[in-house]
Tab-separated table of C-alpha atoms in Angstrom:
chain	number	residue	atom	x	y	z
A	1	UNK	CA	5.873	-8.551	-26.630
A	2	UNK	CA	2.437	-9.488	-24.873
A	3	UNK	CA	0.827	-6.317	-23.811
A	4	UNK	CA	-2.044	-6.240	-21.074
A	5	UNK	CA	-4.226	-3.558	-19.642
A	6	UNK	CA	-2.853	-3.968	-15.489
A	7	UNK	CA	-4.250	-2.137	-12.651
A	8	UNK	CA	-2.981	-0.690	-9.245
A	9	UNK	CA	-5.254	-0.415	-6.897
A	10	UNK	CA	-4.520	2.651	-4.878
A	11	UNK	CA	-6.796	4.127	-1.037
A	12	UNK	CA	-8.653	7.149	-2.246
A	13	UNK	CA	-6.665	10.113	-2.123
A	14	UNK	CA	-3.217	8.288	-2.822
A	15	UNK	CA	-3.459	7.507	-6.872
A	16	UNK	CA	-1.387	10.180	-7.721
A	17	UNK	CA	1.483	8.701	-5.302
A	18	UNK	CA	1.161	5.451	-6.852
A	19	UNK	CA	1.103	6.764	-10.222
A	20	UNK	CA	4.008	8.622	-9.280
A	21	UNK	CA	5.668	5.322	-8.355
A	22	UNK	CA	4.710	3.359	-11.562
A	23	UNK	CA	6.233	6.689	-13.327
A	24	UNK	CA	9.764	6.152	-11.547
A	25	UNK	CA	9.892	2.530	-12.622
A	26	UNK	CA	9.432	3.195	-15.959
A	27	UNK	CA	5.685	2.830	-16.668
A	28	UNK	CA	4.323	5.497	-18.942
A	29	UNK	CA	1.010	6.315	-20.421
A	30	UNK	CA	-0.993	6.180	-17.189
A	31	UNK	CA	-4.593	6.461	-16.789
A	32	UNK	CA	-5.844	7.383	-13.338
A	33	UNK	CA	-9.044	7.201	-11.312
A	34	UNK	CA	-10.461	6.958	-8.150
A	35	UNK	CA	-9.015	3.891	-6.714
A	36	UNK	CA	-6.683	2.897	-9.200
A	37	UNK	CA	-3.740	3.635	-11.918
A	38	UNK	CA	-4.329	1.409	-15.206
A	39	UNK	CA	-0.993	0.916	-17.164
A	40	UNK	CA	0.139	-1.590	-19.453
A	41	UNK	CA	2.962	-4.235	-19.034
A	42	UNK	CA	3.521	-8.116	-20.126
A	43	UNK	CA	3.711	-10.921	-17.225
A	44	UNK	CA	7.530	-9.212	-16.463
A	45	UNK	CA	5.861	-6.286	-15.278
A	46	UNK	CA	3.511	-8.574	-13.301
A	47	UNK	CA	6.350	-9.549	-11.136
A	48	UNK	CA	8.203	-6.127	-11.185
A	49	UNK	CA	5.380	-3.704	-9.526
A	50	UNK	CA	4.094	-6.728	-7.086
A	51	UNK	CA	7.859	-6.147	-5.824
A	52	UNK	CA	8.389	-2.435	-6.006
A	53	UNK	CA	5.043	-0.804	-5.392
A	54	UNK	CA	4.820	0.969	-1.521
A	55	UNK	CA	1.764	2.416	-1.739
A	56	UNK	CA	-0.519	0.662	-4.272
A	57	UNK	CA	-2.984	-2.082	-2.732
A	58	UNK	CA	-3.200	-4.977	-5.492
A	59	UNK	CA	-1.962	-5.259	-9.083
A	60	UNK	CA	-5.415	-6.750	-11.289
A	61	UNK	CA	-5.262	-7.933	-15.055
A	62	UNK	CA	-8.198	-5.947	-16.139
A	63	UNK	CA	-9.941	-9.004	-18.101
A	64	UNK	CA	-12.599	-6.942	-20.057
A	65	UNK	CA	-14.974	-4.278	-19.361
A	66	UNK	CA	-19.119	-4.187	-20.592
A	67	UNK	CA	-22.279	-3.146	-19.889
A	68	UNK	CA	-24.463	-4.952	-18.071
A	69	UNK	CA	-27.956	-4.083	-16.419
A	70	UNK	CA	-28.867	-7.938	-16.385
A	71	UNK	CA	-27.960	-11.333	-15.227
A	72	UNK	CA	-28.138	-12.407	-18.373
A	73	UNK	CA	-25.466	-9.388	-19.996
A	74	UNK	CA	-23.302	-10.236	-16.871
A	75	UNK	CA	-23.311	-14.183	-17.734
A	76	UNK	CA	-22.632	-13.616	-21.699
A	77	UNK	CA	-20.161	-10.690	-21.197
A	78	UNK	CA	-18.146	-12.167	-18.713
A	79	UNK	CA	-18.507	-15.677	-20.399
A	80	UNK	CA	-17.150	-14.087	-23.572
A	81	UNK	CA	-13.634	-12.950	-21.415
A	82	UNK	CA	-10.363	-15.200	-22.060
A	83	UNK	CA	-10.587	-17.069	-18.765
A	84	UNK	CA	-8.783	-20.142	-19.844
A	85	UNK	CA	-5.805	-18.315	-20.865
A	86	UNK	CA	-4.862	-17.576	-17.814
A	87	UNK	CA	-6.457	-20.284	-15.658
A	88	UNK	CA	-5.530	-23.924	-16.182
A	89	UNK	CA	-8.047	-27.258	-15.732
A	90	UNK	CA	-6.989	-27.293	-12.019
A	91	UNK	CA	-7.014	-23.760	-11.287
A	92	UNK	CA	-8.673	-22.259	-7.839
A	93	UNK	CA	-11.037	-19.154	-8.879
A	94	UNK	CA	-13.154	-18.057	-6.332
A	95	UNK	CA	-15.335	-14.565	-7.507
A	96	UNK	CA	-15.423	-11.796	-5.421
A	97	UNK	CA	-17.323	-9.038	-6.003
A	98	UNK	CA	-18.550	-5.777	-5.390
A	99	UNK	CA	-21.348	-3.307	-6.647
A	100	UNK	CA	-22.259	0.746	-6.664
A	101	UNK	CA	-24.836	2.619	-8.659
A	102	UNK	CA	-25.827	-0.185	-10.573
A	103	UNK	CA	-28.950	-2.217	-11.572
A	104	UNK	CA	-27.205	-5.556	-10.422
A	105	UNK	CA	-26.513	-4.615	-6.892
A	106	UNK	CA	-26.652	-8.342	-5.160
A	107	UNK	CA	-22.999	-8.601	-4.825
A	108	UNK	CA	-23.618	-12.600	-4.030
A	109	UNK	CA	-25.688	-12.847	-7.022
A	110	UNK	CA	-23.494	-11.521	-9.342
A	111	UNK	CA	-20.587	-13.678	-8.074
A	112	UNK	CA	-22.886	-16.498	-8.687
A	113	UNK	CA	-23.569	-15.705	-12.555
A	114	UNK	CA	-19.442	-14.764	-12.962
A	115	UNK	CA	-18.424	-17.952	-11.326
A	116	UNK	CA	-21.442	-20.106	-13.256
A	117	UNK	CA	-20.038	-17.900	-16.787
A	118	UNK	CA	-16.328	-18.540	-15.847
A	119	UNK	CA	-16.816	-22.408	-15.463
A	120	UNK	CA	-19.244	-22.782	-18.981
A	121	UNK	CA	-15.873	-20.838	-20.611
A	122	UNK	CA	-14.015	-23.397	-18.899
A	123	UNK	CA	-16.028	-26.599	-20.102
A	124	UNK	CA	-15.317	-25.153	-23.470
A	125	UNK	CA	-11.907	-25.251	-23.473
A	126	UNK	CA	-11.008	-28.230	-21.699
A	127	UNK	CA	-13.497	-30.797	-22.238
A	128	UNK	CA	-14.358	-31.653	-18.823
A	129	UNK	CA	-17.990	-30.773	-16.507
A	130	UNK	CA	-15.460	-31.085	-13.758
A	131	UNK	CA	-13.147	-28.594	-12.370
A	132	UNK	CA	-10.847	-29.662	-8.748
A	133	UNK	CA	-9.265	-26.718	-7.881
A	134	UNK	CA	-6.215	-27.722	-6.261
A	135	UNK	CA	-3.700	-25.883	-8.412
A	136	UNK	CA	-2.565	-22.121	-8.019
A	137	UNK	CA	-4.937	-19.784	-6.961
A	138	UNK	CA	-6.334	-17.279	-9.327
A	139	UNK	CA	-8.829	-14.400	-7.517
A	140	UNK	CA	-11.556	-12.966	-9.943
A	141	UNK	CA	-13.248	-9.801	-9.057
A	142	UNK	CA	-16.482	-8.579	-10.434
A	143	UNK	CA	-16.985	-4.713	-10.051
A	144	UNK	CA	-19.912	-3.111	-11.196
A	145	UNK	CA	-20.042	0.785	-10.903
A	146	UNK	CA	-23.052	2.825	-12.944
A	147	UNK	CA	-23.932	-0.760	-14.724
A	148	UNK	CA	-20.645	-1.140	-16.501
A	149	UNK	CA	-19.115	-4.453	-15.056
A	150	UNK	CA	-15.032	-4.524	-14.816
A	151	UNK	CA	-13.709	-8.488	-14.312
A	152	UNK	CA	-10.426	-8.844	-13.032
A	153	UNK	CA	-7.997	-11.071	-12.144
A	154	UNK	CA	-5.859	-10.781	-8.918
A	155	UNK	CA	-2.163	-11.555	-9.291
A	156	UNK	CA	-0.963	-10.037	-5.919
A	157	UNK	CA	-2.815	-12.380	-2.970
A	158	UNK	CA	-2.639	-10.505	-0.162
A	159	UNK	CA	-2.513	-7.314	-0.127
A	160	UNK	CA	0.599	-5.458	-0.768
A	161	UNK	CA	0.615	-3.251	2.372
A	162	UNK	CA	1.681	-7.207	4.166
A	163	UNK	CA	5.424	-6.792	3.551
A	164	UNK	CA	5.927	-9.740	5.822
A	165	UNK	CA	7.831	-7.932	8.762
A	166	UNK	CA	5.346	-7.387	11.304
A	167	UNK	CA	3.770	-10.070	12.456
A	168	UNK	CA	1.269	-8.608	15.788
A	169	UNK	CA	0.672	-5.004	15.782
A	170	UNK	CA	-0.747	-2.565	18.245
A	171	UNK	CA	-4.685	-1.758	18.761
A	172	UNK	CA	-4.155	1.132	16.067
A	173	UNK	CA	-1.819	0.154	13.446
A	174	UNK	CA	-1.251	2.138	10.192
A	175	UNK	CA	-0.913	0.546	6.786
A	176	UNK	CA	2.151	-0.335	5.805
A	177	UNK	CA	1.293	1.094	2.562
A	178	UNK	CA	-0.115	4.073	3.643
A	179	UNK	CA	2.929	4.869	5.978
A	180	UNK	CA	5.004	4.840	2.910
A	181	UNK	CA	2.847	7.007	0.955
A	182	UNK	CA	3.386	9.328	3.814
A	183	UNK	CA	7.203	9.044	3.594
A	184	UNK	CA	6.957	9.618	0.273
A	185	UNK	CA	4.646	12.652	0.830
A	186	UNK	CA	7.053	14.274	2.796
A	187	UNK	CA	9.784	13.931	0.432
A	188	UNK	CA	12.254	12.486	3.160
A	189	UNK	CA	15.828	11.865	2.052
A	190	UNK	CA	18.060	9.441	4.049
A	191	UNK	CA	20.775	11.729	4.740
A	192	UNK	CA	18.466	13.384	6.934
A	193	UNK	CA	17.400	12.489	10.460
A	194	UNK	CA	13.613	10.796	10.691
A	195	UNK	CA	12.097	10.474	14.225
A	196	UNK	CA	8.463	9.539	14.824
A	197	UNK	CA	7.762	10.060	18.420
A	198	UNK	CA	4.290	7.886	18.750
A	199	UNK	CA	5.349	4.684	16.797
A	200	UNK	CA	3.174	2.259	17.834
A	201	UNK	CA	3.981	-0.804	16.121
A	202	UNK	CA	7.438	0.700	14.197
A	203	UNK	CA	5.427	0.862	10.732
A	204	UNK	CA	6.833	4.339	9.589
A	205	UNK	CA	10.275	3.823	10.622
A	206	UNK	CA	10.557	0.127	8.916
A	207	UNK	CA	9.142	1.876	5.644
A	208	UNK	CA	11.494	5.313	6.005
A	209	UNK	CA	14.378	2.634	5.915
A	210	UNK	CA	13.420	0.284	3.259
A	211	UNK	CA	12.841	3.893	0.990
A	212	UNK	CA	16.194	4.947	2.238
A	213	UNK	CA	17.943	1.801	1.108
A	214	UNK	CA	15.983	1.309	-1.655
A	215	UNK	CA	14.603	-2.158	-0.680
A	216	UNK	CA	11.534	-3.412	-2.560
A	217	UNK	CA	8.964	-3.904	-0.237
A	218	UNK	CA	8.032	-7.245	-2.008
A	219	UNK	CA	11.284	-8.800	-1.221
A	220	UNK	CA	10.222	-10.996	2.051
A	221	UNK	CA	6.773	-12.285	0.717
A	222	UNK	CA	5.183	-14.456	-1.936
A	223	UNK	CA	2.227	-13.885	-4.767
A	224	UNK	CA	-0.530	-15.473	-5.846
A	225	UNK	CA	0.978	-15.410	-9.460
A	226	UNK	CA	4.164	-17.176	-8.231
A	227	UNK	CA	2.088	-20.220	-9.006
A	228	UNK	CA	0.704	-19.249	-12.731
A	229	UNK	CA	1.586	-21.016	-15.915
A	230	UNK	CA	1.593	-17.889	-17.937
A	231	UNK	CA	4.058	-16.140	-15.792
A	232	UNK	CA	7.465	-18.245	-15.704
A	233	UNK	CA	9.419	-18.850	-13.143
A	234	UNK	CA	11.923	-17.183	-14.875
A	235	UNK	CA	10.596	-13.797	-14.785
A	236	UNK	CA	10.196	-13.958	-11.078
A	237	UNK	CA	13.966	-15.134	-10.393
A	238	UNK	CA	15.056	-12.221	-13.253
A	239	UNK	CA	12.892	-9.443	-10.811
A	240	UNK	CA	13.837	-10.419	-7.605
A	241	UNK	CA	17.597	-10.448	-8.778
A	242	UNK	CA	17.203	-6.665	-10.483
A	243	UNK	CA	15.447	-5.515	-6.642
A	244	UNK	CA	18.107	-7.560	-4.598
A	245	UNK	CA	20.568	-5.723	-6.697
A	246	UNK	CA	18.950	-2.209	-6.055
A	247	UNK	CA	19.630	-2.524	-2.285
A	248	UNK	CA	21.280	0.270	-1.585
A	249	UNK	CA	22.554	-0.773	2.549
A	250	UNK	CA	25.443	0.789	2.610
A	251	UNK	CA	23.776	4.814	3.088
A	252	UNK	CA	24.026	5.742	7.094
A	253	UNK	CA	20.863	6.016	8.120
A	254	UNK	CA	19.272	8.098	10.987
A	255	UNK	CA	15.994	6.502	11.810
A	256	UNK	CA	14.645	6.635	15.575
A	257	UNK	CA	11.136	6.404	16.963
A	258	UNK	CA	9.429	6.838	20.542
A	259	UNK	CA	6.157	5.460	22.494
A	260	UNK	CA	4.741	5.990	25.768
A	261	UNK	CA	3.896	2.035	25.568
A	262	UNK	CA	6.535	-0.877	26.305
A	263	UNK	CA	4.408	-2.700	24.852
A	264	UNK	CA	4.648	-0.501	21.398
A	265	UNK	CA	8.030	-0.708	21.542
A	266	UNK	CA	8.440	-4.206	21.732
A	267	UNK	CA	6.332	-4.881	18.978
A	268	UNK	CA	8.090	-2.513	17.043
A	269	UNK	CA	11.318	-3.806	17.565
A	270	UNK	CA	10.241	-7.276	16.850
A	271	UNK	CA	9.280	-5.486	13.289
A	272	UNK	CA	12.369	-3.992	13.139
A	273	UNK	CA	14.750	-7.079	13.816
A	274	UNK	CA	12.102	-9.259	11.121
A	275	UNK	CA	12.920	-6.253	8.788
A	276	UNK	CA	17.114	-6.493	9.279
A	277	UNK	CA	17.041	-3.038	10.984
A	278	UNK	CA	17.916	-4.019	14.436
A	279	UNK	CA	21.707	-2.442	13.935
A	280	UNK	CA	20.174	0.938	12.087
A	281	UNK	CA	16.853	2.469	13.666
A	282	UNK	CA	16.355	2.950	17.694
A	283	UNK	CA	13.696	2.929	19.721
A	284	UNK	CA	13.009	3.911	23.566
A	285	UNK	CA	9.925	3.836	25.793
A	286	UNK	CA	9.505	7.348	26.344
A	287	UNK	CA	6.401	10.276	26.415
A	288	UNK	CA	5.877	12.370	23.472
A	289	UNK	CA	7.184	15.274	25.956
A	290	UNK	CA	10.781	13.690	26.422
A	291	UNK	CA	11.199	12.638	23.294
A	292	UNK	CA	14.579	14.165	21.961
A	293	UNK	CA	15.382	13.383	18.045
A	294	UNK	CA	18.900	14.070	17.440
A	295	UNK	CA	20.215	16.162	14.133
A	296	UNK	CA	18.940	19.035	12.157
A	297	UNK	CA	16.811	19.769	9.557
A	298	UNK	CA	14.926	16.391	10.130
A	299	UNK	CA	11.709	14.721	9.459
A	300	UNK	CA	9.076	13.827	12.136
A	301	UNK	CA	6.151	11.855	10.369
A	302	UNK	CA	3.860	10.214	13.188
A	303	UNK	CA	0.308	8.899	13.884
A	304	UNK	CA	-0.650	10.817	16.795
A	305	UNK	CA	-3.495	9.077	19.362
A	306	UNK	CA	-6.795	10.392	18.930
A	307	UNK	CA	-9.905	9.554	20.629
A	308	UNK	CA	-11.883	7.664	17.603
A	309	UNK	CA	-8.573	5.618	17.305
A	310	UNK	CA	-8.068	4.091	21.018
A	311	UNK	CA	-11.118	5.352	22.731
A	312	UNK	CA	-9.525	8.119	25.459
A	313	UNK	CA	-10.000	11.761	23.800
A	314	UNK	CA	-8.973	13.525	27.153
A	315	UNK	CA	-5.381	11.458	27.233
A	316	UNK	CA	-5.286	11.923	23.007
A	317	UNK	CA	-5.489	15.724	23.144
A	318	UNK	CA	-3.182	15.704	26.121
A	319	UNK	CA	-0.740	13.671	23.644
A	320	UNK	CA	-1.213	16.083	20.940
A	321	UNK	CA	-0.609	19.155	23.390
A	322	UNK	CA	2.670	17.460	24.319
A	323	UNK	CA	3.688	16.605	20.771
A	324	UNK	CA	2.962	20.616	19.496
A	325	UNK	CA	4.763	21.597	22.721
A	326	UNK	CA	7.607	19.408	21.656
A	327	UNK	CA	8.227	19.850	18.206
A	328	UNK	CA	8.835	24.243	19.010
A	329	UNK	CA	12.194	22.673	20.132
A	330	UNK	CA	13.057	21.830	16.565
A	331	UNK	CA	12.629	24.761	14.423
A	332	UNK	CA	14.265	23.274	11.710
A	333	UNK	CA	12.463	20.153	11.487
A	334	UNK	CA	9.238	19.402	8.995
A	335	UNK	CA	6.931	17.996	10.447
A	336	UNK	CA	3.491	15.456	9.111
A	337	UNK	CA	0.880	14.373	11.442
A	338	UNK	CA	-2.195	11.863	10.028
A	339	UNK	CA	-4.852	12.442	12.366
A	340	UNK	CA	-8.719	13.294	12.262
A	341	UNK	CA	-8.773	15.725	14.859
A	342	UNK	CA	-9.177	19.252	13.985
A	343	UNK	CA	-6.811	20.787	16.452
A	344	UNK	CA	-3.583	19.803	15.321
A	345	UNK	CA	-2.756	23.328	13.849
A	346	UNK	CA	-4.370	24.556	17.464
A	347	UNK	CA	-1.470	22.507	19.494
A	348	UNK	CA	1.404	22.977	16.930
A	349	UNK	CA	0.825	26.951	17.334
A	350	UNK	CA	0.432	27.582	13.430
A	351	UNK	CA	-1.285	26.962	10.162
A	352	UNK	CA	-0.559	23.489	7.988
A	353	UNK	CA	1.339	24.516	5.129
A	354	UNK	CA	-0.502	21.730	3.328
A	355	UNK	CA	-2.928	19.447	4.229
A	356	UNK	CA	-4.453	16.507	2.004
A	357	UNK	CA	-7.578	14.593	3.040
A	358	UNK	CA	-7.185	10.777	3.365
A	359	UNK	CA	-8.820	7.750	4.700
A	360	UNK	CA	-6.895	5.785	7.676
A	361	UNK	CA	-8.716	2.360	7.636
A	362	UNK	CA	-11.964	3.735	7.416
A	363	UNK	CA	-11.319	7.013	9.555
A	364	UNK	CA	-11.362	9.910	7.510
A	365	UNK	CA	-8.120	12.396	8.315
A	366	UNK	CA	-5.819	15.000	7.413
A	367	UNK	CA	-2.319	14.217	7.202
A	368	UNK	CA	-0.915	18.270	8.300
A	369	UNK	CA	2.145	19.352	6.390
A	370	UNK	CA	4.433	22.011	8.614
A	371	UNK	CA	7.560	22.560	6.377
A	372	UNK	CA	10.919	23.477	8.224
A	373	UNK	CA	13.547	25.177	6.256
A	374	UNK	CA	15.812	23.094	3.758
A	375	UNK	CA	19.097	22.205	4.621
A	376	UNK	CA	21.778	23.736	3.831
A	377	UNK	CA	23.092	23.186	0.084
A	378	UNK	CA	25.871	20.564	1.122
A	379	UNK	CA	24.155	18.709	3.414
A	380	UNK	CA	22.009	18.016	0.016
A	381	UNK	CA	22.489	15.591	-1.988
């Protein structure tokens, strides 16, 4: 069976969440670092983790890794990869590229060499000086980090954060990638209640229900290497029949969310219908302060407003004053908050059990952990 060195890309701080995922799928023998989980896997698994991963950004067939400290090491190196395995005579490859402590750092340059290499490799192979580009579309990457140069090949397309469900968001939207990360974080079951009281555009109550019913969150979108020769159709009807048989929609669940903004919650419930939640998670214009979740032993996860975020730090603190003030109602709730500012432990009245530094966007935050008791033994499953 064909084996080939994959990558998920993963936001810094998150790897060892999406090499937790690739772990409960099945994927051993992991190798993480900052930004990314390499495992191996044939075309099959191609299809399988574009489909199932939450919280990883891309999946990349690492083409070959060298040294290279000139144009001329960057030409040969990447001209000596296997590109016409993978891409056919009418293949689209544009090169993108990036560059960090390294001697080659003209991103545009070096795209230029990997694109000139990638088409000489191409000549080769078919015969031909010309090259169309109408067929399926197959993204090469050139990263060069302390002059070793990493070439890539994009299967995924978009990234995998666009589930396909929400279509206009609100002026501070949170990854859907990242909101799942947080679910997952917070090690939310769906027999218990979830609330989150500002949110926004409905991102963290869409992904607390797709977890809860076990929906891939791949299901309602398409991939760049739909298209590809070298993965059959086959394998793509075989993995979207083993995730449409995972669905698991028959577990009550006990999503709800909040926002001050009708215009929030319309957007969110837009999301939510798109998503084939409209019967199973509720939603209500209403301030942080009124805000009433229902059940015990629950989970609040939320993106609180914060100044940075929507430009108003006097209504943002007043928000999170509300939100600390709220949450002493439920003393058996957890509670997670992503946010930057430093005076979320000040307005919840204690200490984070656990916080974990992460980037929102390019906003660096906590997310603050406050753990509530766990429920009693049979109301576990």
């Amino acid at each position: 069976m064909e084996q080939l060195q994959l990558i998920a890309t993963s936001p810094m701080g998150l790897e060892a969440v999406v090499a937790r995922e690739l772990k409960e799928l099945g994927y051993h023998d992991l190798q993480v670092e900052n930004g990314r989980v390499n495992f191996k896997g044939g075309p099959e698994d191609i299809c399988r983790t574009n489909l199932w991963l939450r919280t990883a950004g891309r999946i990349l067939i690492n083409m070959g890794t060298f040294k290279a400290t000139t144009f001329d090491e960057l030409f040969e190196g990447t001209k000596a990869l296997d590109w016409p395995d993978w891409i056919p005579e009418n293949g689209e490859f544009p090169v993108e590229g990036r560059s960090h402590k390294s001697q080659l750092s003209s991103v545009p340059a070096c795209q230029k060499i990997v694109k000139k290499a990638v088409v000489e490799k191409m000549k080769d192979r078919y015969g031909t000086e010309w090259f169309d580009e109408n067929g399926g579309r197959y993204v090469i990457e050139v990263s060069l980090l302390n002059d070793e140069a990493l070439l890539t090949l994009d299967t995924s397309g978009a990234g995998l954060h666009k589930r396909g469900y929400r279509l206009v968001s609100n002026e501070a939207p949170i990854r859907e990638s990242m909101a799942a990360a947080l679910i997952l974080l917070s090690r939310w079951r769906p027999e218990r209640p979830f609330y989150d009281p500002f949110c926004g555009s409905g991102t963290f109550l869409v992904e607390a229900a797709m977890i809860g019913w076990n929906i891939a969150p791949g299901l309602r979108r398409n991939f760049n290497s739909e298209r590809w020769d070298r993965i059959p159709a086959e394998l793509w009807s075989a993995a979207r029949e083993e995730a449409f048989d995972a669905v698991k929609d028959d577990i009550p669940l006990q999503i709800a969310g909040s926002d001050i903004d009708p215009r929030s919650i319309e957007i969110s419930e837009t999301a939510i219908k798109r998503a084939g939640f409209a019967k199973d998670i509720q939603v209500s214009v209403l301030p942080v302060a009124k805000a009433k979740p229902k059940g015990d032993y629950g989970v609040i996860i939320t993106n609180p407003p914060y100044g940075e975020r929507l430009g108003d730090d006097l209504e943002a603190e007043a928000a999170l004053r509300q939100f600390g003030l709220m949450t002493l109602h439920y003393p058996t709730w957890s509670v997670f908050a992503i946010s930057p500012s430093d005076q979320v432990e000040h307005y919840m009245g204690r200490p984070a059990d656990k916080k974990r530094k992460l980037f929102n966007g390019r906003i660096q935050t906590d997310y603050y952990q406050f753990f509530g008791p766990l429920p009693p033994r049979e109301k576990r499953q």
